[in-house]
Short mmCIF file of C-alpha atoms in Angstrom, two decimals:
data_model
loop_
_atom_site.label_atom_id
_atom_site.label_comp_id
_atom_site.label_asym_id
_atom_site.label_seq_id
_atom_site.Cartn_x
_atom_site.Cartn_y
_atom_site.Cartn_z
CA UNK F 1011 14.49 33.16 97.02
CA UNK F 1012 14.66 36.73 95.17
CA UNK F 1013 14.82 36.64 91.29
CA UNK F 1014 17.52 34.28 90.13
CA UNK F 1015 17.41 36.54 86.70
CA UNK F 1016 18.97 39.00 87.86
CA UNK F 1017 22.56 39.66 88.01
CA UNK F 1018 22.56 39.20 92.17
CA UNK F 1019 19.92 37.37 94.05
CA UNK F 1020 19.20 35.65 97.16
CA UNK F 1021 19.05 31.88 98.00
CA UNK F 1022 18.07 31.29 101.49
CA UNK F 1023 21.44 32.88 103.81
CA UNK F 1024 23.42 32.68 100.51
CA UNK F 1025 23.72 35.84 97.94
CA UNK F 1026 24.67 34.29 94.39
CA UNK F 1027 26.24 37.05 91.92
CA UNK F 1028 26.29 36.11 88.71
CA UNK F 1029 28.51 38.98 87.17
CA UNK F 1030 31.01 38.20 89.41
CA UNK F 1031 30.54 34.69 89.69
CA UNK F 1032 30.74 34.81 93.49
CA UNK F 1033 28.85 32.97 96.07
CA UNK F 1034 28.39 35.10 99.22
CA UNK F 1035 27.37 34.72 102.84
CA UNK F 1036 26.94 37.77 104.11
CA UNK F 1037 30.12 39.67 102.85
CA UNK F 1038 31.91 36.57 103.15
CA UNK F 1039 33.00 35.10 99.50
CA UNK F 1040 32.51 31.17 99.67
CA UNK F 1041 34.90 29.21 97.75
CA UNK F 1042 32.77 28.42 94.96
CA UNK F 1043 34.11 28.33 90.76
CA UNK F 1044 32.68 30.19 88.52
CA UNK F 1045 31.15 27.01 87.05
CA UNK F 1046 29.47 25.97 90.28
CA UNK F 1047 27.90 29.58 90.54
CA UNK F 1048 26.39 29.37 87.02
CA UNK F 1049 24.94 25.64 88.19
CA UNK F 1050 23.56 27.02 90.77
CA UNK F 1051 22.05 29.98 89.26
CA UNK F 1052 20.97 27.60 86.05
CA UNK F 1053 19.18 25.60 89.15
CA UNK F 1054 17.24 28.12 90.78
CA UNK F 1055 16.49 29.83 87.69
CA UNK F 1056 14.51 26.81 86.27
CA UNK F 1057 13.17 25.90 89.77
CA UNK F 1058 10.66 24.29 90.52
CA UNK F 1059 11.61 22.57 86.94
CA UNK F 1060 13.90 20.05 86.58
CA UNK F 1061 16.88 20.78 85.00
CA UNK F 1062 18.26 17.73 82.48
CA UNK F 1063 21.69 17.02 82.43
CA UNK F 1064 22.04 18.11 78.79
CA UNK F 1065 20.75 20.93 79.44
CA UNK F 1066 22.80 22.08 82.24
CA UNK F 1067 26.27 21.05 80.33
CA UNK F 1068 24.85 22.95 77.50
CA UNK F 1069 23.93 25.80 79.39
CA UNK F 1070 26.89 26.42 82.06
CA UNK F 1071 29.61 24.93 79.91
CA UNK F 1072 28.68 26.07 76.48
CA UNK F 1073 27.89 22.54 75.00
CA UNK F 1074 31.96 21.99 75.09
CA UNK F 1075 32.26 17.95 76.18
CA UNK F 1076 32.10 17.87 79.74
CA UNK F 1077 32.39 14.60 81.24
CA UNK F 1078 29.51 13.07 83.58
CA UNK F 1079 32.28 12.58 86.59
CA UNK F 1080 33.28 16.81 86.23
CA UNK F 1081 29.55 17.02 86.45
CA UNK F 1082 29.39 15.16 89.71
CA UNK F 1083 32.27 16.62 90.96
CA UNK F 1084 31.25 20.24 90.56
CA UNK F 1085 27.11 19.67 92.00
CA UNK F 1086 28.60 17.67 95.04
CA UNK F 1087 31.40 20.45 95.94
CA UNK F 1088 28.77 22.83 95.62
CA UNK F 1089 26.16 20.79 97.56
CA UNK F 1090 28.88 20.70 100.56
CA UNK F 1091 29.65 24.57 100.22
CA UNK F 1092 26.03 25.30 101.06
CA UNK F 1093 25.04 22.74 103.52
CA UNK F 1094 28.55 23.71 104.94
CA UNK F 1095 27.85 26.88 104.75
CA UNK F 1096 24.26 27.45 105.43
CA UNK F 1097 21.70 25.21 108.04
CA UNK F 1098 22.19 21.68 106.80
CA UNK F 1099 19.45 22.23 103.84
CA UNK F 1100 20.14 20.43 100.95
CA UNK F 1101 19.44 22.77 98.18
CA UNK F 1102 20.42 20.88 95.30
CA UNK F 1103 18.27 17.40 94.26
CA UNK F 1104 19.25 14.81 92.16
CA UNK F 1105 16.00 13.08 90.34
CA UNK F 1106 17.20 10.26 88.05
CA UNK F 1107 15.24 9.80 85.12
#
């Protein structure tokens, strides 16, 4: 993985670009959100820290009330994406409390 600070980086096959909230395989735009490209970037950029849930509403949706099923919804669309997308890696964990 290549600096997940900076505005593009690398995540195994994938390129994430967080200006243009894009997820990339090769030149190949993946149908990621916006949102799910900022979790993702959030992710990486904390890694190998855990990220609390808090802290990822706070910091990808601004603190405004998201609820914990939008949440779900947006990490497992994202998980399929890339193991879709990618080798079968699972790049996102879940580690309850």
């Amino acid at each position: 993985m290549t600096d997940p600070s900076a505005p593009t980086f690398r995540l195994g096959p994938f390129t994430v670009d967080t200006l243009g909230k894009r997820l990339l395989l090769g030149t190949t735009r993946l149908e990621a959100d916006a949102p799910q490209v900022d979790v993702l970037a959030c992710l990486a950029g904390a890694f190998p820290a855990i990220v609390a849930k808090d802290d990822l509403i706070d910091r990808v949706w601004g603190g405004r009330f998201v609820t914990d099923a939008a949440l779900h919804k947006s990490i497992s669309t994202l998980r399929r994406i890339l193991r879709e997308h990618g080798d079968g890696t699972e790049w996102i964990e879940t580690r309850h409390r």
